[in-house]
Short mmCIF file of N, CA and C in Angstrom, two decimals:
data_model
loop_
_atom_site.label_atom_id
_atom_site.label_comp_id
_atom_site.label_asym_id
_atom_site.label_seq_id
_atom_site.Cartn_x
_atom_site.Cartn_y
_atom_site.Cartn_z
N UNK A 1 49.48 -48.07 26.17
CA UNK A 1 49.41 -46.65 25.86
C UNK A 1 48.26 -46.26 24.96
N UNK A 2 47.47 -45.32 25.58
CA UNK A 2 46.26 -45.04 24.83
C UNK A 2 46.46 -44.30 23.53
N UNK A 3 45.68 -44.56 22.64
CA UNK A 3 45.92 -43.95 21.19
C UNK A 3 45.07 -42.74 21.17
N UNK A 4 45.52 -41.70 20.58
CA UNK A 4 44.78 -40.45 20.39
C UNK A 4 43.98 -40.49 19.06
N UNK A 5 42.75 -40.11 19.00
CA UNK A 5 42.14 -39.98 17.80
C UNK A 5 42.35 -38.72 17.16
N UNK A 6 42.52 -38.59 15.97
CA UNK A 6 42.84 -37.39 15.26
C UNK A 6 41.48 -36.62 15.05
N UNK A 7 41.47 -35.24 15.16
CA UNK A 7 40.11 -34.53 15.02
C UNK A 7 39.61 -34.76 13.57
N UNK A 8 40.48 -34.91 12.52
CA UNK A 8 40.07 -35.17 11.15
C UNK A 8 39.17 -36.31 11.04
N UNK A 9 39.44 -37.45 11.75
CA UNK A 9 38.71 -38.63 11.68
C UNK A 9 37.27 -38.56 12.18
N UNK A 10 37.04 -37.68 13.22
CA UNK A 10 35.85 -37.48 13.78
C UNK A 10 34.98 -36.50 12.88
N UNK A 11 35.73 -35.61 12.28
CA UNK A 11 35.04 -34.73 11.32
C UNK A 11 34.67 -35.62 10.04
N UNK A 12 35.39 -36.49 9.58
CA UNK A 12 34.92 -37.41 8.48
C UNK A 12 33.94 -38.25 8.81
N UNK A 13 33.93 -38.88 9.87
CA UNK A 13 32.90 -39.66 10.44
C UNK A 13 31.57 -39.03 10.37
N UNK A 14 31.58 -37.72 11.10
CA UNK A 14 30.35 -36.93 11.29
C UNK A 14 29.91 -36.45 9.86
N UNK A 15 30.72 -36.07 8.91
CA UNK A 15 30.33 -35.75 7.39
C UNK A 15 29.61 -37.03 6.76
N UNK A 16 30.29 -38.20 6.97
CA UNK A 16 29.71 -39.39 6.17
C UNK A 16 28.22 -39.52 6.83
N UNK A 17 28.04 -39.52 8.09
CA UNK A 17 26.66 -39.76 8.71
C UNK A 17 25.64 -38.59 8.15
N UNK A 18 26.13 -37.45 8.19
CA UNK A 18 25.20 -36.48 7.60
C UNK A 18 24.98 -36.60 6.10
N UNK A 19 25.79 -37.07 5.36
CA UNK A 19 25.68 -37.46 3.74
C UNK A 19 24.69 -38.61 3.71
N UNK A 20 24.77 -39.58 4.50
CA UNK A 20 23.90 -40.66 4.66
C UNK A 20 22.49 -40.35 5.09
N UNK A 21 22.35 -39.56 6.05
CA UNK A 21 21.01 -39.12 6.78
C UNK A 21 20.21 -38.12 5.86
N UNK A 22 20.83 -37.14 5.36
CA UNK A 22 20.09 -36.06 4.70
C UNK A 22 19.27 -36.52 3.62
N UNK A 23 19.69 -37.31 2.77
CA UNK A 23 18.83 -37.87 1.62
C UNK A 23 17.45 -38.44 2.12
N UNK A 24 17.57 -39.23 3.21
CA UNK A 24 16.34 -39.83 3.69
C UNK A 24 15.42 -38.86 4.34
N UNK A 25 16.15 -37.89 5.11
CA UNK A 25 15.23 -36.89 5.75
C UNK A 25 14.51 -35.88 4.74
N UNK A 26 15.11 -35.66 3.49
CA UNK A 26 14.54 -34.84 2.43
C UNK A 26 13.55 -35.62 1.68
N UNK A 27 13.34 -36.99 1.74
CA UNK A 27 12.40 -37.78 1.01
C UNK A 27 11.06 -37.54 1.52
N UNK A 28 10.10 -38.18 0.74
CA UNK A 28 8.66 -37.79 1.02
C UNK A 28 8.36 -38.73 2.14
N UNK A 29 7.42 -38.08 2.95
CA UNK A 29 7.12 -38.58 4.23
C UNK A 29 5.81 -39.44 3.89
N UNK A 30 5.65 -40.57 4.74
CA UNK A 30 4.22 -41.26 4.57
C UNK A 30 3.23 -40.60 5.34
N UNK A 31 3.61 -39.64 6.21
CA UNK A 31 2.61 -38.98 7.02
C UNK A 31 1.68 -38.25 6.04
N UNK A 32 0.40 -38.19 6.38
CA UNK A 32 -0.72 -37.56 5.59
C UNK A 32 -0.56 -36.07 5.99
N UNK A 33 -0.44 -35.30 4.91
CA UNK A 33 -0.23 -33.77 5.01
C UNK A 33 -1.48 -33.15 4.52
N UNK A 34 -2.67 -33.81 4.34
CA UNK A 34 -3.88 -33.25 3.83
C UNK A 34 -4.84 -32.91 5.05
N UNK A 35 -6.15 -32.72 4.54
CA UNK A 35 -7.19 -32.46 5.56
C UNK A 35 -7.79 -33.69 6.05
N UNK A 36 -7.81 -33.76 7.47
CA UNK A 36 -8.32 -35.13 8.03
C UNK A 36 -9.56 -35.63 7.56
N UNK A 37 -10.56 -34.78 7.15
CA UNK A 37 -11.84 -35.33 6.65
C UNK A 37 -11.77 -36.03 5.46
N UNK A 38 -10.67 -35.73 4.56
CA UNK A 38 -10.22 -36.38 3.24
C UNK A 38 -9.62 -37.69 3.43
N UNK A 39 -9.19 -38.07 4.65
CA UNK A 39 -8.19 -39.15 4.96
C UNK A 39 -9.01 -40.62 4.68
N UNK A 40 -10.17 -40.74 4.96
CA UNK A 40 -10.84 -42.14 4.65
C UNK A 40 -11.19 -42.29 3.22
N UNK A 41 -10.88 -41.17 2.29
CA UNK A 41 -11.23 -41.16 0.99
C UNK A 41 -10.13 -41.11 0.11
N UNK A 42 -8.94 -40.96 0.73
CA UNK A 42 -7.61 -40.74 -0.11
C UNK A 42 -6.75 -41.80 0.47
N UNK A 43 -5.91 -41.48 1.33
CA UNK A 43 -4.82 -42.47 1.91
C UNK A 43 -5.36 -43.74 2.44
N UNK A 44 -6.56 -43.61 3.14
CA UNK A 44 -7.13 -44.80 3.78
C UNK A 44 -8.45 -45.37 3.04
N UNK A 45 -8.40 -45.05 1.76
CA UNK A 45 -9.46 -45.67 0.97
C UNK A 45 -9.71 -47.20 1.11
N UNK A 46 -10.85 -47.79 1.39
CA UNK A 46 -10.90 -49.04 1.67
C UNK A 46 -10.72 -49.94 0.25
N UNK A 47 -10.65 -51.21 0.35
CA UNK A 47 -10.73 -52.09 -0.89
C UNK A 47 -11.77 -51.64 -1.77
N UNK A 48 -11.38 -51.69 -2.93
CA UNK A 48 -12.37 -51.35 -3.96
C UNK A 48 -12.32 -52.51 -5.12
N UNK A 49 -13.49 -52.59 -5.78
CA UNK A 49 -13.40 -53.50 -6.80
C UNK A 49 -13.82 -53.02 -8.37
N UNK A 50 -14.20 -51.83 -8.14
CA UNK A 50 -14.47 -51.10 -9.51
C UNK A 50 -14.22 -49.62 -9.41
N UNK A 51 -13.79 -49.00 -10.56
CA UNK A 51 -13.49 -47.67 -10.63
C UNK A 51 -14.35 -47.12 -11.88
N UNK A 52 -14.97 -45.87 -11.76
CA UNK A 52 -15.62 -45.21 -12.92
C UNK A 52 -14.91 -44.10 -13.11
N UNK A 53 -14.38 -43.81 -14.37
CA UNK A 53 -13.64 -42.58 -14.61
C UNK A 53 -14.47 -41.72 -15.61
N UNK A 54 -14.66 -40.61 -15.33
CA UNK A 54 -15.35 -39.57 -16.05
C UNK A 54 -14.52 -38.52 -16.65
N UNK A 55 -14.57 -38.22 -17.93
CA UNK A 55 -13.68 -37.11 -18.50
C UNK A 55 -14.60 -35.99 -18.94
N UNK A 56 -14.20 -34.83 -18.65
CA UNK A 56 -14.86 -33.67 -19.06
C UNK A 56 -14.19 -32.66 -19.84
N UNK A 57 -14.99 -31.97 -20.65
CA UNK A 57 -14.44 -30.91 -21.47
C UNK A 57 -14.83 -29.57 -20.73
N UNK A 58 -13.84 -28.62 -20.77
CA UNK A 58 -14.30 -27.31 -20.11
C UNK A 58 -14.40 -26.26 -21.10
N UNK A 59 -15.41 -25.42 -21.08
CA UNK A 59 -15.57 -24.29 -22.07
C UNK A 59 -14.35 -23.37 -21.88
N UNK A 60 -14.09 -22.55 -23.00
CA UNK A 60 -13.09 -21.53 -22.97
C UNK A 60 -13.22 -20.57 -21.82
N UNK A 61 -14.40 -20.10 -21.58
CA UNK A 61 -14.50 -19.23 -20.29
C UNK A 61 -14.36 -19.95 -18.97
N UNK A 62 -14.26 -21.27 -18.94
CA UNK A 62 -14.21 -22.07 -17.87
C UNK A 62 -15.47 -21.94 -16.98
N UNK A 63 -16.51 -21.70 -17.49
CA UNK A 63 -17.71 -21.59 -16.65
C UNK A 63 -18.68 -22.84 -16.71
N UNK A 64 -18.49 -23.55 -17.77
CA UNK A 64 -19.28 -24.76 -17.93
C UNK A 64 -18.41 -26.05 -18.31
N UNK A 65 -18.92 -27.21 -17.70
CA UNK A 65 -18.25 -28.40 -17.99
C UNK A 65 -19.21 -29.43 -18.58
N UNK A 66 -18.58 -30.10 -19.66
CA UNK A 66 -19.54 -31.15 -20.27
C UNK A 66 -18.76 -32.48 -20.10
N UNK A 67 -19.75 -33.52 -19.76
CA UNK A 67 -19.27 -34.81 -19.54
C UNK A 67 -19.11 -35.48 -21.06
N UNK A 68 -17.78 -35.73 -21.35
CA UNK A 68 -17.54 -36.17 -22.77
C UNK A 68 -17.48 -37.74 -22.87
N UNK A 69 -17.12 -38.52 -21.83
CA UNK A 69 -16.89 -39.95 -21.89
C UNK A 69 -16.79 -40.60 -20.47
N UNK A 70 -17.08 -41.86 -20.33
CA UNK A 70 -16.85 -42.58 -19.13
C UNK A 70 -16.10 -43.80 -19.33
N UNK A 71 -15.58 -44.35 -18.56
CA UNK A 71 -15.06 -45.70 -18.53
C UNK A 71 -15.19 -46.30 -17.19
N UNK A 72 -15.59 -47.80 -17.23
CA UNK A 72 -15.52 -48.45 -16.09
C UNK A 72 -14.46 -49.53 -16.09
N UNK A 73 -13.65 -49.50 -14.99
CA UNK A 73 -12.53 -50.47 -14.83
C UNK A 73 -12.61 -51.36 -13.69
N UNK A 74 -12.27 -52.66 -14.00
CA UNK A 74 -12.44 -53.64 -12.79
C UNK A 74 -11.25 -54.26 -12.78
N UNK A 75 -11.07 -55.14 -11.76
CA UNK A 75 -9.97 -56.14 -11.63
C UNK A 75 -8.64 -55.24 -11.38
N UNK A 76 -7.60 -55.71 -12.08
CA UNK A 76 -6.26 -55.28 -11.93
C UNK A 76 -6.27 -53.72 -12.27
N UNK A 77 -6.92 -53.15 -13.30
CA UNK A 77 -6.79 -51.81 -13.66
C UNK A 77 -7.48 -50.97 -12.50
N UNK A 78 -8.53 -51.43 -11.97
CA UNK A 78 -9.24 -50.68 -10.87
C UNK A 78 -8.29 -50.58 -9.69
N UNK A 79 -7.79 -51.68 -9.47
CA UNK A 79 -6.79 -51.81 -8.26
C UNK A 79 -5.63 -50.88 -8.42
N UNK A 80 -5.15 -50.88 -9.55
CA UNK A 80 -3.97 -50.09 -9.93
C UNK A 80 -4.09 -48.72 -9.58
N UNK A 81 -5.31 -48.04 -10.09
CA UNK A 81 -5.76 -46.70 -9.99
C UNK A 81 -6.13 -46.45 -8.41
N UNK A 82 -6.60 -47.32 -7.72
CA UNK A 82 -6.99 -47.10 -6.29
C UNK A 82 -5.56 -47.21 -5.63
N UNK A 83 -4.72 -47.91 -5.88
CA UNK A 83 -3.43 -48.06 -5.11
C UNK A 83 -2.68 -46.72 -5.38
N UNK A 84 -2.69 -46.27 -6.53
CA UNK A 84 -1.97 -44.98 -6.82
C UNK A 84 -2.55 -43.86 -6.18
N UNK A 85 -3.90 -43.91 -6.11
CA UNK A 85 -4.71 -42.87 -5.64
C UNK A 85 -4.45 -42.71 -3.97
N UNK A 86 -4.23 -43.76 -3.31
CA UNK A 86 -3.88 -43.87 -1.93
C UNK A 86 -2.49 -43.41 -1.71
N UNK A 87 -1.58 -43.60 -2.69
CA UNK A 87 -0.13 -43.20 -2.42
C UNK A 87 0.17 -41.69 -2.87
N UNK A 88 -0.98 -40.98 -3.38
CA UNK A 88 -0.53 -39.57 -3.82
C UNK A 88 0.08 -38.85 -2.47
N UNK A 89 0.80 -37.77 -2.84
CA UNK A 89 1.27 -36.84 -1.68
C UNK A 89 0.18 -35.85 -1.61
N UNK A 90 -0.61 -35.97 -0.46
CA UNK A 90 -1.69 -34.89 -0.28
C UNK A 90 -1.04 -33.89 0.67
N UNK A 91 -1.36 -32.62 0.43
CA UNK A 91 -0.91 -31.42 1.15
C UNK A 91 -1.91 -30.56 1.48
N UNK A 92 -1.65 -29.67 2.37
CA UNK A 92 -2.52 -28.62 3.00
C UNK A 92 -2.71 -27.36 2.27
N UNK A 93 -2.14 -27.32 0.97
CA UNK A 93 -2.33 -26.12 0.13
C UNK A 93 -3.62 -25.86 -0.14
N UNK A 94 -3.92 -24.74 -0.70
CA UNK A 94 -5.28 -24.23 -1.07
C UNK A 94 -5.36 -24.20 -2.61
N UNK A 95 -6.42 -24.68 -3.21
CA UNK A 95 -6.52 -24.52 -4.69
C UNK A 95 -7.00 -23.31 -5.08
N UNK A 96 -6.61 -22.95 -6.40
CA UNK A 96 -6.91 -21.72 -6.94
C UNK A 96 -8.24 -21.66 -7.90
N UNK A 97 -8.31 -23.01 -8.76
CA UNK A 97 -9.36 -22.85 -9.75
C UNK A 97 -10.37 -24.08 -9.53
N UNK A 98 -9.84 -25.13 -9.58
CA UNK A 98 -10.68 -26.42 -9.65
C UNK A 98 -11.56 -26.53 -10.86
N UNK A 99 -10.84 -26.63 -12.05
CA UNK A 99 -11.50 -26.88 -13.20
C UNK A 99 -10.98 -28.24 -13.69
N UNK A 100 -11.92 -29.26 -13.09
CA UNK A 100 -11.61 -30.64 -13.30
C UNK A 100 -11.66 -31.15 -14.93
N UNK A 101 -10.57 -31.94 -15.28
CA UNK A 101 -10.69 -32.63 -16.51
C UNK A 101 -11.29 -34.09 -16.49
N UNK A 102 -11.23 -34.70 -15.16
CA UNK A 102 -11.66 -35.88 -14.84
C UNK A 102 -12.40 -35.82 -13.32
N UNK A 103 -13.21 -36.95 -13.34
CA UNK A 103 -13.72 -37.39 -11.88
C UNK A 103 -13.55 -38.77 -11.76
N UNK A 104 -13.62 -39.36 -10.66
CA UNK A 104 -13.36 -40.75 -10.55
C UNK A 104 -14.31 -41.21 -9.33
N UNK A 105 -14.98 -42.42 -9.56
CA UNK A 105 -15.76 -43.00 -8.53
C UNK A 105 -15.16 -44.34 -8.20
N UNK A 106 -15.02 -44.61 -6.79
CA UNK A 106 -14.65 -45.76 -6.25
C UNK A 106 -15.82 -46.65 -5.68
N UNK A 107 -15.85 -47.89 -6.07
CA UNK A 107 -16.99 -48.73 -5.59
C UNK A 107 -16.30 -50.04 -4.80
N UNK A 108 -17.10 -50.40 -3.88
CA UNK A 108 -16.68 -51.83 -3.36
C UNK A 108 -18.12 -52.41 -3.17
N UNK A 109 -18.23 -53.81 -3.75
CA UNK A 109 -19.38 -54.51 -3.63
C UNK A 109 -20.50 -53.82 -4.25
N UNK A 110 -20.52 -52.99 -5.28
CA UNK A 110 -21.53 -52.24 -5.74
C UNK A 110 -21.89 -51.09 -5.10
N UNK A 111 -21.28 -50.72 -4.05
CA UNK A 111 -21.50 -49.45 -3.04
C UNK A 111 -20.58 -48.45 -3.50
N UNK A 112 -21.03 -47.22 -3.79
CA UNK A 112 -20.19 -46.01 -4.13
C UNK A 112 -19.65 -45.64 -2.77
N UNK A 113 -18.18 -45.57 -2.72
CA UNK A 113 -17.47 -45.36 -1.60
C UNK A 113 -17.15 -43.80 -1.48
N UNK A 114 -16.62 -43.40 -2.80
CA UNK A 114 -16.10 -41.96 -3.04
C UNK A 114 -16.38 -41.60 -4.46
N UNK A 115 -16.59 -40.35 -4.62
CA UNK A 115 -16.76 -39.83 -5.97
C UNK A 115 -16.18 -38.40 -5.86
N UNK A 116 -15.05 -38.15 -6.69
CA UNK A 116 -14.25 -36.97 -6.63
C UNK A 116 -13.95 -36.46 -7.95
N UNK A 117 -13.77 -35.05 -8.01
CA UNK A 117 -13.39 -34.58 -9.19
C UNK A 117 -12.00 -34.04 -9.02
N UNK A 118 -11.15 -34.17 -10.13
CA UNK A 118 -9.63 -33.92 -10.03
C UNK A 118 -9.14 -32.88 -10.92
N UNK A 119 -8.62 -31.82 -10.44
CA UNK A 119 -7.88 -30.86 -11.32
C UNK A 119 -6.51 -30.94 -11.28
N UNK A 120 -5.78 -31.10 -12.50
CA UNK A 120 -4.33 -31.07 -12.52
C UNK A 120 -3.85 -29.50 -12.68
N UNK A 121 -4.76 -28.62 -13.06
CA UNK A 121 -4.17 -27.28 -13.17
C UNK A 121 -4.05 -26.67 -11.85
N UNK A 122 -4.78 -26.89 -10.77
CA UNK A 122 -4.47 -26.29 -9.47
C UNK A 122 -4.03 -27.47 -8.48
N UNK A 123 -3.94 -28.62 -8.82
CA UNK A 123 -3.50 -29.68 -8.12
C UNK A 123 -4.59 -30.02 -6.75
N UNK A 124 -5.83 -30.12 -7.23
CA UNK A 124 -6.74 -30.21 -6.24
C UNK A 124 -7.82 -31.29 -6.45
N UNK A 125 -8.45 -31.80 -5.66
CA UNK A 125 -9.47 -32.92 -5.51
C UNK A 125 -10.69 -32.26 -4.79
N UNK A 126 -11.86 -32.25 -5.39
CA UNK A 126 -13.06 -31.94 -4.72
C UNK A 126 -13.80 -33.15 -4.47
N UNK A 127 -14.28 -33.51 -3.30
CA UNK A 127 -15.07 -34.59 -3.01
C UNK A 127 -16.64 -34.38 -3.10
N UNK A 128 -17.19 -35.04 -4.00
CA UNK A 128 -18.76 -34.87 -4.42
C UNK A 128 -19.33 -35.98 -3.39
N UNK A 129 -19.05 -37.26 -3.33
CA UNK A 129 -19.52 -38.05 -2.50
C UNK A 129 -18.35 -38.65 -1.50
N UNK A 130 -18.34 -38.47 -0.30
CA UNK A 130 -19.31 -37.59 0.45
C UNK A 130 -19.09 -36.09 0.19
N UNK A 131 -20.03 -35.17 0.46
CA UNK A 131 -19.89 -33.83 0.05
C UNK A 131 -19.00 -33.20 1.11
N UNK A 132 -17.79 -33.05 0.91
CA UNK A 132 -16.93 -32.27 1.79
C UNK A 132 -16.82 -30.82 1.24
N UNK A 133 -16.88 -29.78 2.18
CA UNK A 133 -17.00 -28.52 1.66
C UNK A 133 -15.74 -27.84 1.01
N UNK A 134 -14.57 -28.41 1.44
CA UNK A 134 -13.32 -27.85 0.95
C UNK A 134 -12.55 -28.88 -0.11
N UNK A 135 -11.60 -28.29 -0.71
CA UNK A 135 -10.87 -29.26 -1.65
C UNK A 135 -9.63 -29.57 -0.91
N UNK A 136 -9.12 -30.75 -1.56
CA UNK A 136 -7.89 -31.34 -0.98
C UNK A 136 -6.83 -31.24 -1.95
N UNK A 137 -5.69 -30.56 -1.77
CA UNK A 137 -4.63 -30.52 -2.55
C UNK A 137 -3.63 -31.87 -2.65
N UNK A 138 -3.03 -32.06 -3.84
CA UNK A 138 -2.11 -32.94 -3.85
C UNK A 138 -0.92 -32.64 -4.82
N UNK A 139 0.09 -33.22 -4.81
CA UNK A 139 1.22 -32.94 -5.69
C UNK A 139 1.09 -33.51 -6.98
N UNK A 140 0.20 -32.90 -7.84
CA UNK A 140 -0.13 -33.46 -9.14
C UNK A 140 1.21 -33.42 -10.09
N UNK A 141 2.14 -32.72 -9.92
CA UNK A 141 3.29 -32.64 -10.89
C UNK A 141 4.39 -33.43 -10.33
N UNK A 142 4.20 -34.29 -9.29
CA UNK A 142 5.45 -35.18 -9.02
C UNK A 142 5.08 -36.49 -9.64
N UNK A 143 6.06 -37.37 -9.55
CA UNK A 143 5.91 -38.71 -10.34
C UNK A 143 4.60 -39.50 -10.06
N UNK A 144 4.10 -39.51 -8.93
CA UNK A 144 2.88 -40.19 -8.67
C UNK A 144 1.70 -39.44 -9.19
N UNK A 145 1.72 -38.23 -9.06
CA UNK A 145 0.61 -37.34 -9.73
C UNK A 145 0.48 -37.38 -11.25
N UNK A 146 1.59 -37.42 -11.73
CA UNK A 146 1.78 -37.56 -13.33
C UNK A 146 1.39 -38.95 -13.66
N UNK A 147 1.68 -40.03 -12.97
CA UNK A 147 1.35 -41.32 -13.33
C UNK A 147 -0.24 -41.63 -13.16
N UNK A 148 -0.84 -40.95 -12.10
CA UNK A 148 -2.32 -40.93 -12.08
C UNK A 148 -2.94 -40.28 -13.14
N UNK A 149 -2.42 -39.25 -13.58
CA UNK A 149 -3.02 -38.34 -14.79
C UNK A 149 -2.77 -39.34 -16.05
N UNK A 150 -1.78 -40.14 -16.14
CA UNK A 150 -1.56 -40.87 -17.30
C UNK A 150 -2.46 -42.02 -17.40
N UNK A 151 -2.69 -42.65 -16.19
CA UNK A 151 -3.69 -43.70 -16.14
C UNK A 151 -4.94 -43.30 -16.38
N UNK A 152 -5.48 -42.16 -15.89
CA UNK A 152 -6.78 -41.70 -16.38
C UNK A 152 -6.87 -41.35 -17.78
N UNK A 153 -5.88 -40.94 -18.37
CA UNK A 153 -5.78 -40.63 -19.91
C UNK A 153 -5.85 -41.92 -20.60
N UNK A 154 -4.92 -42.68 -20.33
CA UNK A 154 -4.96 -44.04 -21.01
C UNK A 154 -6.11 -44.92 -20.83
N UNK A 155 -6.97 -44.62 -19.84
CA UNK A 155 -8.26 -45.39 -19.70
C UNK A 155 -9.12 -44.99 -21.02
N UNK A 156 -9.08 -43.83 -21.45
CA UNK A 156 -9.92 -43.28 -22.54
C UNK A 156 -9.34 -43.59 -23.93
N UNK A 157 -8.13 -43.98 -24.18
CA UNK A 157 -7.64 -44.37 -25.38
C UNK A 157 -7.44 -45.88 -25.48
N UNK A 158 -7.44 -46.65 -24.50
CA UNK A 158 -7.54 -48.19 -24.54
C UNK A 158 -8.93 -48.49 -24.88
N UNK A 159 -9.20 -49.77 -25.30
CA UNK A 159 -10.51 -50.29 -25.52
C UNK A 159 -11.18 -49.78 -26.74
N UNK A 160 -10.52 -49.09 -27.56
CA UNK A 160 -11.20 -48.37 -28.67
C UNK A 160 -10.94 -49.32 -29.96
#
């Protein structure tokens, strides 16, 4: 004799599936959401062996920027920054200001691959080398963006 399934069982199974799938669907995608011309210098940045960080001070009227300090990182520290740079969440948003506190240069075998200024105020990156005409936005306030900011900041307090 065939057994009848109760409607409540189907509903419970459907709810369980939804509760399991929704958190994954809301998670961050590995898909690149930024401008395609930035892809080789962000998500697809090649292997690097040296990172140069530059720190700037910005005048009160935000019209001038002065280079205040530089740091060269090699080995594990350079790889850590490059890896985190690749994993940022790049978006298609448009920046508002671009008053960078930092710039970063990525090198491979002594050759400059990318040179970018980074603004955590408007969440944007401006590519200096190569000279790309627009800025690339990223989620500077999320966990990965804050960690990148922390690594930049710590590079200037360490080795003193």
